[in-house]
PDB file of C-alpha atoms in Angstrom:
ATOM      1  CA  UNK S   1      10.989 -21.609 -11.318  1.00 65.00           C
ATOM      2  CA  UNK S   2      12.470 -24.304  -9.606  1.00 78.00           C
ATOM      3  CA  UNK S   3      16.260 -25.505  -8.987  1.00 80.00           C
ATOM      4  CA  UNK S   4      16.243 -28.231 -11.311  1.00 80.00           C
ATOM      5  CA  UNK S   5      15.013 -25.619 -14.006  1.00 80.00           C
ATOM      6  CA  UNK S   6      18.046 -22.976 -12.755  1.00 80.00           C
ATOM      7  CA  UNK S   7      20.752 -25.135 -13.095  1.00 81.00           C
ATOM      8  CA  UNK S   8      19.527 -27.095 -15.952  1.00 84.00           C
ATOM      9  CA  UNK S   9      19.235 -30.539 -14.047  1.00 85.00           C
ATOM     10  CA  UNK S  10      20.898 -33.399 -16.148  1.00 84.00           C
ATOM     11  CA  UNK S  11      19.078 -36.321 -15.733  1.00 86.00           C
ATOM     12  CA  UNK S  12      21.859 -38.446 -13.936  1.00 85.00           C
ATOM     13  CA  UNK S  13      22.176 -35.246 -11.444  1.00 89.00           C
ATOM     14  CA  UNK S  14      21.414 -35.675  -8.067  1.00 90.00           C
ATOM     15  CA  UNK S  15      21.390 -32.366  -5.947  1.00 91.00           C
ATOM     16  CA  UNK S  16      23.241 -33.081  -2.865  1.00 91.00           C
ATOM     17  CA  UNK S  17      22.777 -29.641  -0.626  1.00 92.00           C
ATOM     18  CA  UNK S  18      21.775 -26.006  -1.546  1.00 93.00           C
ATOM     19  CA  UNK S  19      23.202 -23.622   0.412  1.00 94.00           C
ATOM     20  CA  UNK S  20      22.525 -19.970   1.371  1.00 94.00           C
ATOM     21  CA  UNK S  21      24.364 -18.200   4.037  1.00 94.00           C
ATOM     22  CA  UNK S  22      23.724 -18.529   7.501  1.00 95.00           C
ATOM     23  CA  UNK S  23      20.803 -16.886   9.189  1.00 94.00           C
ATOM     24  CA  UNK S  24      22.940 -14.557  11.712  1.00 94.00           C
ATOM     25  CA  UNK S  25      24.976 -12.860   9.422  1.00 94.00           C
ATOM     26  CA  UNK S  26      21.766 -11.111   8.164  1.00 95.00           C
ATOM     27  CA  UNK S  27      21.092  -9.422  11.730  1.00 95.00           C
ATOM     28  CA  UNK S  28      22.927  -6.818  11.553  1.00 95.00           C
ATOM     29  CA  UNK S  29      20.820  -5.669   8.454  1.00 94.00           C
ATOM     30  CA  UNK S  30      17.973  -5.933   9.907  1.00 95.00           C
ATOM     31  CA  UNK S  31      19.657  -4.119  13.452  1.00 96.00           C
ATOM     32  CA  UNK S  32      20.034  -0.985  11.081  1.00 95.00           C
ATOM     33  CA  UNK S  33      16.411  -1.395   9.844  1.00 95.00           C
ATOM     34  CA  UNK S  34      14.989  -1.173  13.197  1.00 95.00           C
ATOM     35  CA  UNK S  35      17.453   1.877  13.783  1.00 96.00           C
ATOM     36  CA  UNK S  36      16.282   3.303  10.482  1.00 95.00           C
ATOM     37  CA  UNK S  37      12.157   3.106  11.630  1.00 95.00           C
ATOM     38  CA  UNK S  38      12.928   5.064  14.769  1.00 95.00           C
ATOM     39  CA  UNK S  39      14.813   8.038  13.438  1.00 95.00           C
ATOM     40  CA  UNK S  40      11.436   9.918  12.450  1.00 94.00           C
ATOM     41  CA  UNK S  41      10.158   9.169  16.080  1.00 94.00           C
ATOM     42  CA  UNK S  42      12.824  10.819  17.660  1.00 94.00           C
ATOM     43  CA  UNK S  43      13.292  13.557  15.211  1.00 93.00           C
ATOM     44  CA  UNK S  44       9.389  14.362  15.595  1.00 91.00           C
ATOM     45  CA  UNK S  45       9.658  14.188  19.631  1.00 91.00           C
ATOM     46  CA  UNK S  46      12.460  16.542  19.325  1.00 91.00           C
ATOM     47  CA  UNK S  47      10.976  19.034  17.094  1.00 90.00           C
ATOM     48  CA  UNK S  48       8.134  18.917  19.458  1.00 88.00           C
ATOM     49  CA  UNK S  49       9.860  19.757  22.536  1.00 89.00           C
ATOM     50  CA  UNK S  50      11.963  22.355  20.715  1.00 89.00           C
ATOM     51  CA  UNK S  51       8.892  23.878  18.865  1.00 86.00           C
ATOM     52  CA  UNK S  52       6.102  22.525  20.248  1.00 83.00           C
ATOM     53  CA  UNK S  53       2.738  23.131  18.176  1.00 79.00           C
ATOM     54  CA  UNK S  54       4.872  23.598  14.786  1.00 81.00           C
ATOM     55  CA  UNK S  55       3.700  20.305  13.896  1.00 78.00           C
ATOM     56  CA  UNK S  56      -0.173  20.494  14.819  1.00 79.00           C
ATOM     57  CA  UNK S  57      -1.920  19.390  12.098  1.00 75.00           C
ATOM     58  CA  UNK S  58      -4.987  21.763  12.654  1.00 73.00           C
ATOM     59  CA  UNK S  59      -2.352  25.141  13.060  1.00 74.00           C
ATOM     60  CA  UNK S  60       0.125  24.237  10.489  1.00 80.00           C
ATOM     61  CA  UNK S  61      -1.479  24.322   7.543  1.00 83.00           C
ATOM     62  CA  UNK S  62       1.448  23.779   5.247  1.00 86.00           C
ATOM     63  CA  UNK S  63       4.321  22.284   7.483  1.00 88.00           C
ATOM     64  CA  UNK S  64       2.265  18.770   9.015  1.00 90.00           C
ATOM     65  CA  UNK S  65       1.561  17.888   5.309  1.00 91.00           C
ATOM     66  CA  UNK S  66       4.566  18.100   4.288  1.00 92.00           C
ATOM     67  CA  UNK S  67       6.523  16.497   7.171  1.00 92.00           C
ATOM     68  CA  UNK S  68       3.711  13.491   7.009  1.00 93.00           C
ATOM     69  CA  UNK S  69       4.710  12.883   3.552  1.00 94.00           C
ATOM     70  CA  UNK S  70       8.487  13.207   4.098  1.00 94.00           C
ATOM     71  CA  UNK S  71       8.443  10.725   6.850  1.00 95.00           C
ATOM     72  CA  UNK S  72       6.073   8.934   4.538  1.00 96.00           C
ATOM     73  CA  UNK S  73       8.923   8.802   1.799  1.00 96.00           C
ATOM     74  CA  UNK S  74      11.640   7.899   4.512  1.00 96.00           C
ATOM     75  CA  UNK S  75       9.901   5.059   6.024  1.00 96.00           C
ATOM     76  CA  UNK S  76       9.144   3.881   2.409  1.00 96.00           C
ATOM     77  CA  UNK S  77      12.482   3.661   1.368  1.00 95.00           C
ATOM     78  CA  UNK S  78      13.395   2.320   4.303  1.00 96.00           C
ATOM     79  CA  UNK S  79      11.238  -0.607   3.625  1.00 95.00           C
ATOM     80  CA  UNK S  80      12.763  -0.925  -0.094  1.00 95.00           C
ATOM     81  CA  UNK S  81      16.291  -0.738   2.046  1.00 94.00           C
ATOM     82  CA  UNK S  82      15.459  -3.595   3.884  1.00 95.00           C
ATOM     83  CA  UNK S  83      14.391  -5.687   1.009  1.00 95.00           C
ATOM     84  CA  UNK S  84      17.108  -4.765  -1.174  1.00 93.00           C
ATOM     85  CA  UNK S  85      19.553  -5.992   1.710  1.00 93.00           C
ATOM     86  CA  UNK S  86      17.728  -9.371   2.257  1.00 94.00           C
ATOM     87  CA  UNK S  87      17.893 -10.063  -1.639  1.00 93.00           C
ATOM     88  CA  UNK S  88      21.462  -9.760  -1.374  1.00 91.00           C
ATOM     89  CA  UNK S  89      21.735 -11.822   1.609  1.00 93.00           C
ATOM     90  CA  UNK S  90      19.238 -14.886   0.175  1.00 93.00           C
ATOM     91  CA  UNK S  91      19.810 -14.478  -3.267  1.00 92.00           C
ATOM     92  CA  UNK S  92      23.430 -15.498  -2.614  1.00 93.00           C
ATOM     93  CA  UNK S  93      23.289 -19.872  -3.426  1.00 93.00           C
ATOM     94  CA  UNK S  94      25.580 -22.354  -3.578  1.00 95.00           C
ATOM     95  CA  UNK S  95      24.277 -25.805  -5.497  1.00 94.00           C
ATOM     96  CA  UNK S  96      26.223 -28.897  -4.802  1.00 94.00           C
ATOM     97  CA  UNK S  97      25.245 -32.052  -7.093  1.00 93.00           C
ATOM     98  CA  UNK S  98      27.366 -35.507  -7.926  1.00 90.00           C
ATOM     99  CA  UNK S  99      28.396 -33.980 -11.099  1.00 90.00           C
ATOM    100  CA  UNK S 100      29.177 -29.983 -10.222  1.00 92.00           C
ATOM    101  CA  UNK S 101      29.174 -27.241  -8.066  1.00 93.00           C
ATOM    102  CA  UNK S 102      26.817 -23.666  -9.261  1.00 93.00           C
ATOM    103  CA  UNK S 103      27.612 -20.892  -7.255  1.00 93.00           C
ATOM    104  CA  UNK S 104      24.841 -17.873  -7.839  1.00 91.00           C
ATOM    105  CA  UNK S 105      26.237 -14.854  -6.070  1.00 90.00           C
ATOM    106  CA  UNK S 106      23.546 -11.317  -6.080  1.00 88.00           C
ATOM    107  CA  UNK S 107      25.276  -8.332  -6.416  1.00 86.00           C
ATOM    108  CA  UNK S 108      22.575  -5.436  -6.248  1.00 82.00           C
ATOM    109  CA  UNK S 109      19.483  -5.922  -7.803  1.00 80.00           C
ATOM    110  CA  UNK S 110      20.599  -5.782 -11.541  1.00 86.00           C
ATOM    111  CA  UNK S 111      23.657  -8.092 -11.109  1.00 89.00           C
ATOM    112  CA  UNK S 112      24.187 -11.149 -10.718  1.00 88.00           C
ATOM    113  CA  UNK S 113      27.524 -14.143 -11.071  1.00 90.00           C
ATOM    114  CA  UNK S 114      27.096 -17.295 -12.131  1.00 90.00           C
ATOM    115  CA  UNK S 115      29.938 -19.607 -11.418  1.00 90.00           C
ATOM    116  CA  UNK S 116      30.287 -23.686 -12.359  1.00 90.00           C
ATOM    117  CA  UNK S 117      32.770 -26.295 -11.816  1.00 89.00           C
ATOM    118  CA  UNK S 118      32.819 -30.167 -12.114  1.00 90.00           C
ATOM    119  CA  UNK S 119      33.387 -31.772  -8.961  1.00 91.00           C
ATOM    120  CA  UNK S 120      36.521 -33.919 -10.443  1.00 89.00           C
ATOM    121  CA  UNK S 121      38.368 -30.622 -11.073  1.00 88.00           C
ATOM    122  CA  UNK S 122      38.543 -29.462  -7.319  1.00 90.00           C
ATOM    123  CA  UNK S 123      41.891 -30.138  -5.664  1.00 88.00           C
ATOM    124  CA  UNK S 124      41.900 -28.170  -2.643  1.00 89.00           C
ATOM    125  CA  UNK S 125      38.735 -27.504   0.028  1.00 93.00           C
ATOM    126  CA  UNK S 126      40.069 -25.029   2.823  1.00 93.00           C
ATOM    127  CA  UNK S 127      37.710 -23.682   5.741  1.00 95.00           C
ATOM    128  CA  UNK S 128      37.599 -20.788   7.354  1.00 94.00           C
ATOM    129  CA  UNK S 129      36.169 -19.673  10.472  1.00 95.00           C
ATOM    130  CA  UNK S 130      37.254 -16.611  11.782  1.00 91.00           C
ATOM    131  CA  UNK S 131      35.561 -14.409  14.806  1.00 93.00           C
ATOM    132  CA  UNK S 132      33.473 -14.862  17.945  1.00 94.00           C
ATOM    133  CA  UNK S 133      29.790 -15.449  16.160  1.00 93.00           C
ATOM    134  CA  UNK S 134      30.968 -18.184  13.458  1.00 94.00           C
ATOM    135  CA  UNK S 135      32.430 -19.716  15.900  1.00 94.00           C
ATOM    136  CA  UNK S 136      29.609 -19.840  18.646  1.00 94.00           C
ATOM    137  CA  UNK S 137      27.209 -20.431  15.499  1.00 94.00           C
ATOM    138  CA  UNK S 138      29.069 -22.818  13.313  1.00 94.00           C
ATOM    139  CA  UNK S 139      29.134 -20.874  10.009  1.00 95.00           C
ATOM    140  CA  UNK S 140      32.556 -20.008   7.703  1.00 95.00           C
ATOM    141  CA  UNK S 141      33.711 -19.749   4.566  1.00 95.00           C
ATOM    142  CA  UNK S 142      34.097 -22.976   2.237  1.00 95.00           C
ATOM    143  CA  UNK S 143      37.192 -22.188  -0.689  1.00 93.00           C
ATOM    144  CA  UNK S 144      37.646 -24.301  -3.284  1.00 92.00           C
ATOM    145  CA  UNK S 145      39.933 -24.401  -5.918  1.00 89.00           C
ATOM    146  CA  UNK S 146      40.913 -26.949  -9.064  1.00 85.00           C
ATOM    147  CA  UNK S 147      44.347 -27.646  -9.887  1.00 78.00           C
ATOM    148  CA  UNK S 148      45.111 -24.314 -11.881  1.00 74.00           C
ATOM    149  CA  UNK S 149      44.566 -22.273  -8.934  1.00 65.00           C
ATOM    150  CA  UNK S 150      43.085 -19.400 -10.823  1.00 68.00           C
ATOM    151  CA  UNK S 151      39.423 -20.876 -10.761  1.00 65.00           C
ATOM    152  CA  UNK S 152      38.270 -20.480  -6.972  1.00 82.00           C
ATOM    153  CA  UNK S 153      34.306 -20.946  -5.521  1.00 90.00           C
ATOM    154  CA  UNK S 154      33.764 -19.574  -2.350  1.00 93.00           C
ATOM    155  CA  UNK S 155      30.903 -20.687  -0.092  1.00 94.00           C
ATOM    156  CA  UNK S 156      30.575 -17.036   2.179  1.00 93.00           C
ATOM    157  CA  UNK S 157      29.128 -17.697   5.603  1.00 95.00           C
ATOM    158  CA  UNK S 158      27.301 -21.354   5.067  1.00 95.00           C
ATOM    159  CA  UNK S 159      26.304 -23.271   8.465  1.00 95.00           C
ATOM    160  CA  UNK S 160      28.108 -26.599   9.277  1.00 94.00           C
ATOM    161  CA  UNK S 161      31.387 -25.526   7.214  1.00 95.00           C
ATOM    162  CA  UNK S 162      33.086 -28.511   8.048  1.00 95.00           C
ATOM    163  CA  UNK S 163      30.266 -31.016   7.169  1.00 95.00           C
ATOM    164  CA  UNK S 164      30.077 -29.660   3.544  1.00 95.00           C
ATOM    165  CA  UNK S 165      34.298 -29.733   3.219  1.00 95.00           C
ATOM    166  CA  UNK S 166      34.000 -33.514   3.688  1.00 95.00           C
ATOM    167  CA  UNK S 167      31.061 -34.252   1.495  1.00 94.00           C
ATOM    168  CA  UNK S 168      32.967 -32.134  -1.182  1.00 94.00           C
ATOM    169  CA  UNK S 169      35.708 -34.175  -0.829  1.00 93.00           C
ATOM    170  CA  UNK S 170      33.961 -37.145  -1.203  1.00 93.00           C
ATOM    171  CA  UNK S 171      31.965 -36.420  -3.957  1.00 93.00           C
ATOM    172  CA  UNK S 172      34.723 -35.040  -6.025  1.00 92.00           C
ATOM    173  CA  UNK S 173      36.991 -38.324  -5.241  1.00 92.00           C
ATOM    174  CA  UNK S 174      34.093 -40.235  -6.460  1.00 90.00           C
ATOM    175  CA  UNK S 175      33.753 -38.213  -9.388  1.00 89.00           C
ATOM    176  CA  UNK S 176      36.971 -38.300 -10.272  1.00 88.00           C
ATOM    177  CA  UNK S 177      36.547 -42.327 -10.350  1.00 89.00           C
ATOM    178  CA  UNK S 178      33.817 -42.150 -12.281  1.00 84.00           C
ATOM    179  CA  UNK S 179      35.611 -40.175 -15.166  1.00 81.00           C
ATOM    180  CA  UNK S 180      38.694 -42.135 -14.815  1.00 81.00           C
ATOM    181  CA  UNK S 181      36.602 -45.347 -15.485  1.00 76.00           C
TER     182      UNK S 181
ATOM    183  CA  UNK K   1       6.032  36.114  -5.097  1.00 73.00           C
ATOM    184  CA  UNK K   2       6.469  32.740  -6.279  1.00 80.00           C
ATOM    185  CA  UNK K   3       4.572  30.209  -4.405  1.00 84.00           C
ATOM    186  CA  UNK K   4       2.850  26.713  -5.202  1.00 85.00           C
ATOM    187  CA  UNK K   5      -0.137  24.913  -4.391  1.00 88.00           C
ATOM    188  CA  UNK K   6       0.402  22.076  -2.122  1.00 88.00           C
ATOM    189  CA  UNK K   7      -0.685  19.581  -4.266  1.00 90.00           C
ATOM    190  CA  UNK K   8       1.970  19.673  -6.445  1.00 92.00           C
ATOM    191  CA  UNK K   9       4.325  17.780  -3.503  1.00 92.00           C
ATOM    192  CA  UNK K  10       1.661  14.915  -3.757  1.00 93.00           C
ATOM    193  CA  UNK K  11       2.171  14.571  -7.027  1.00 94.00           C
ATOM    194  CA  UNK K  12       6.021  14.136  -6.236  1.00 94.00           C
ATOM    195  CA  UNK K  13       4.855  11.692  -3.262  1.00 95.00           C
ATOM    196  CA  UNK K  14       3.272   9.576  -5.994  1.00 96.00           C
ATOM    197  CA  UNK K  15       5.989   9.546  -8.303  1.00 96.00           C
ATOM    198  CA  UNK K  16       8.674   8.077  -5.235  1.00 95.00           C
ATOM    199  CA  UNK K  17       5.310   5.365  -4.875  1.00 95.00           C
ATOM    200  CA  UNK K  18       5.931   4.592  -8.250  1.00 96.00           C
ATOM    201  CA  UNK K  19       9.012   4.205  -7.824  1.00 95.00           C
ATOM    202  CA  UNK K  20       8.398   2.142  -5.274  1.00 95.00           C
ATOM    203  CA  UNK K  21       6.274  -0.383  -5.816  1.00 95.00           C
ATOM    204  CA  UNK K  22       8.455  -1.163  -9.501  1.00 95.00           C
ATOM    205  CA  UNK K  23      11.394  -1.677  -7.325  1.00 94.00           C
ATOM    206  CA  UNK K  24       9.427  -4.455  -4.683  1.00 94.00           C
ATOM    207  CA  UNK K  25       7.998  -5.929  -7.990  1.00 94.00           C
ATOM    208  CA  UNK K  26      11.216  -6.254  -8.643  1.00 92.00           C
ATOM    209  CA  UNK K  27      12.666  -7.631  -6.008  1.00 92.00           C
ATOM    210  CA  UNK K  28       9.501  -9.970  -6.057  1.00 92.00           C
ATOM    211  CA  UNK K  29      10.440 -11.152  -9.669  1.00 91.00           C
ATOM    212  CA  UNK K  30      13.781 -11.897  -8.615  1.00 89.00           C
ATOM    213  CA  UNK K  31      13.208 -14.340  -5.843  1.00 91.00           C
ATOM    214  CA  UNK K  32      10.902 -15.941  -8.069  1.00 90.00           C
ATOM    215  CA  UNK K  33      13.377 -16.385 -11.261  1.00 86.00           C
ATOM    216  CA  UNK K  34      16.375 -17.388  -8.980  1.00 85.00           C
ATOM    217  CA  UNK K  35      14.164 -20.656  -7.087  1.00 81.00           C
ATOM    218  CA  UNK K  36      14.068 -18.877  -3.880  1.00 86.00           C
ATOM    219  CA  UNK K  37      10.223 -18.400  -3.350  1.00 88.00           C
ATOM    220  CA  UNK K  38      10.830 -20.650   0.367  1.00 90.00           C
ATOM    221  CA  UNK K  39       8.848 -20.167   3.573  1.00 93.00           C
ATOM    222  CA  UNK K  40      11.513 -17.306   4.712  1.00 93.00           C
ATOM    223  CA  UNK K  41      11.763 -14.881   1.257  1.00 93.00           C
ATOM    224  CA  UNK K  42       7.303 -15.315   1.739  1.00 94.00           C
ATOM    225  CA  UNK K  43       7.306 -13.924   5.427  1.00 95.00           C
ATOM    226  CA  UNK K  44       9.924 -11.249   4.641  1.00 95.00           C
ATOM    227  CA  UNK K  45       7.968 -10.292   1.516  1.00 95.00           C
ATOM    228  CA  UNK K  46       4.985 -10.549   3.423  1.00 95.00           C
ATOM    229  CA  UNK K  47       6.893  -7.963   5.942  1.00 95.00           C
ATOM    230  CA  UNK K  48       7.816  -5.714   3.674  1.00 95.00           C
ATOM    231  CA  UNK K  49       4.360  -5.110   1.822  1.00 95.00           C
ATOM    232  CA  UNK K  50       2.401  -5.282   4.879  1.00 96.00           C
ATOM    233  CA  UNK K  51       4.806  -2.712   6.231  1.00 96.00           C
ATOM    234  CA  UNK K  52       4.218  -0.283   3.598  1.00 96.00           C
ATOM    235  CA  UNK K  53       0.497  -0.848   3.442  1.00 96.00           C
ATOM    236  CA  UNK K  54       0.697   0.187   6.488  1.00 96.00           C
ATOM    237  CA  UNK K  55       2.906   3.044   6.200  1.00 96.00           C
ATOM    238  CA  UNK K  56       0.392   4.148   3.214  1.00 96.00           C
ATOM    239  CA  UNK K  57      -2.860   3.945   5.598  1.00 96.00           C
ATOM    240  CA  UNK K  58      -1.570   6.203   7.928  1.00 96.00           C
ATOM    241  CA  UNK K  59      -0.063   8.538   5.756  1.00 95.00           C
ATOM    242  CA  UNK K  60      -4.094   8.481   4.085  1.00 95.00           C
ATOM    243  CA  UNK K  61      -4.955   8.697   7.607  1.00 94.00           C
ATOM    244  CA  UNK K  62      -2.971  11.719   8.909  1.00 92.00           C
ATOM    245  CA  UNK K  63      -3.584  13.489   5.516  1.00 91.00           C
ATOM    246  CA  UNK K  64      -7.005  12.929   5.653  1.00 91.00           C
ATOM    247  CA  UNK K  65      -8.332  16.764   6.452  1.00 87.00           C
ATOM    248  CA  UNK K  66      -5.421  18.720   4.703  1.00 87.00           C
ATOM    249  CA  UNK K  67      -6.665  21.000   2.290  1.00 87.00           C
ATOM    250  CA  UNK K  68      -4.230  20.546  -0.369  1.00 87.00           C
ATOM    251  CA  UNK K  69      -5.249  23.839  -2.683  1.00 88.00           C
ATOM    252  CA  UNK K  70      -3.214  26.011   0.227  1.00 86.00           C
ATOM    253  CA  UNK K  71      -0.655  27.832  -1.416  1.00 85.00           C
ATOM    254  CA  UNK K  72       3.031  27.596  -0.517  1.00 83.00           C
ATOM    255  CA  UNK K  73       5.004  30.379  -1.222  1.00 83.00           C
ATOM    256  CA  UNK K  74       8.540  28.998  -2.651  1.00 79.00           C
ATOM    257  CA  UNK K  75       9.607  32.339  -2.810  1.00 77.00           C
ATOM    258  CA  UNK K  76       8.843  36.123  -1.255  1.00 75.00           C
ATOM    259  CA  UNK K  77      10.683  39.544  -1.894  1.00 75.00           C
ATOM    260  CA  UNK K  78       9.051  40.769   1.261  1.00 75.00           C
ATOM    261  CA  UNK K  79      11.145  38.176   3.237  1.00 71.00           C
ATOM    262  CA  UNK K  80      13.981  40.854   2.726  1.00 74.00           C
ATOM    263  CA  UNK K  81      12.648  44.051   3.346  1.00 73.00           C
ATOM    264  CA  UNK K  82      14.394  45.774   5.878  1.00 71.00           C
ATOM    265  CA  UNK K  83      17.420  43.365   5.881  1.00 68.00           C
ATOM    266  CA  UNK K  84      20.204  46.113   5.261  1.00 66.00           C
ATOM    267  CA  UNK K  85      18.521  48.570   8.130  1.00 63.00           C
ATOM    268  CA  UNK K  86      21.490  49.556   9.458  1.00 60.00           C
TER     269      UNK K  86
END
């Protein structure tokens, strides 16, 4: 599948950026991964210094096995964790053409929010970067919101905030002339 | 006595790898469906299924020589006797 195919490309559509969120915000995730993959390491070297032998595989005919394949399970699901987390984090894209803006936001792995709104409806574009890292990095939020207030997209944590407020502006001003005409 | 043979927690082992592997298919699918198959959702994949294939090779590894008719006992009467010895 391909964008033009997700979005249903009209054939006078142009796709201007698509946006995910910024690299850095994932770390953290993948921080608590690494933490995740040594907990077995340090709860084997601790057994062994408390009980040492009690995990021999040639003495313990019943205990090894079954701590290999609990480990086995943990670091497994660890993995699945991991992935889970960085669908989430990608899955999570903003489309900006000259006629609309899609926002697909992953919640999970078994839902999923589709949002659309033409670009002449937007009235308001507000950044915000908030905190140490989106500043040193350059990433915010990007709200929009039309004219009713009630309808409101929120780009969540995309890189060069400020570049995509202007281009939105832009775009919707031009087309806003365009349906005027 | 109630025991078990040890088998019986590798058959529970394969049903969490079942479980598993639907899930990264999954996952897989999803990246796929949504346009996001890019150079960064193929290395983590990669990650993640080279990580458990590797996970699963040394858990064939380490379980190589286990004799997996040994019987675990789940349950003993004889772990009480002489509990209320006063």
């Amino acid at each position: 599948m391909i964008i033009s195919n997700l979005i249903r490309q009209k054939s006078y559509e142009k796709i201007e950026y698509l946006l995910r969120r910024h690299p850095i915000t994932f770390l953290p995730s993948f921080l608590i991964f690494l933490l995740m993959l040594a907990v077995p390491v340090v709860v084997y070297l601790l057994i062994n210094n408390l009980y040492p032998n009690i995990l021999d595989p040639l003495t313990s005919k019943i205990l090894f096995p079954l701590a290999t394949l609990s480990a086995s399970i943990y670091y497994l699901g660890t993995c699945l964790f991991f992935y889970f987390r960085f669908i989430e984090f990608y899955l999570d894209i903003w489309i900006v053409t000259n006629d609309r803006i899609v926002s697909i936001n992953q919640k999970g792995l078994f839902s999923q929010t589709i949002s659309e709104m033409d670009l002449y409806r937007i009235q308001d574009v507000t950044v915000v970067v908030n905190g140490f890292f989106p500043s040193i990095f350059k990433y915010g939020d990007v709200q929009i919101k039309t004219a009713s207030q009630n309808i409101k997209i929120i780009f969540k944590n995309v890189p060069k905030p400020n570049e995509i407020r202007e281009a939105l502006i832009q775009l919707s001003d031009e087309d806003r002339k365009h349906h005027n005409s | 006595m109630f025991e078990i043979s040890l088998y019986i927690f590798l058959f529970i082992y394969f049903g969490f790898l079942a479980i598993f592997f639907i899930f990264s298919i999954l996952n897989f699918y999803h990246i796929v469906v949504t346009a996001s198959f890019t150079l960064a959702s193929f290395i983590v994949s990669f990650f993640v299924f080279s990580l458990a294939t590797l996970i699963l090779y040394a858990t064939w590894y380490l379980l190589i020589n286990v004799d997996w008719q040994t019987a675990v006992p789940l349950f003993n009467y004889e772990w009480f006797n002489g509990i209320l010895i006063f």
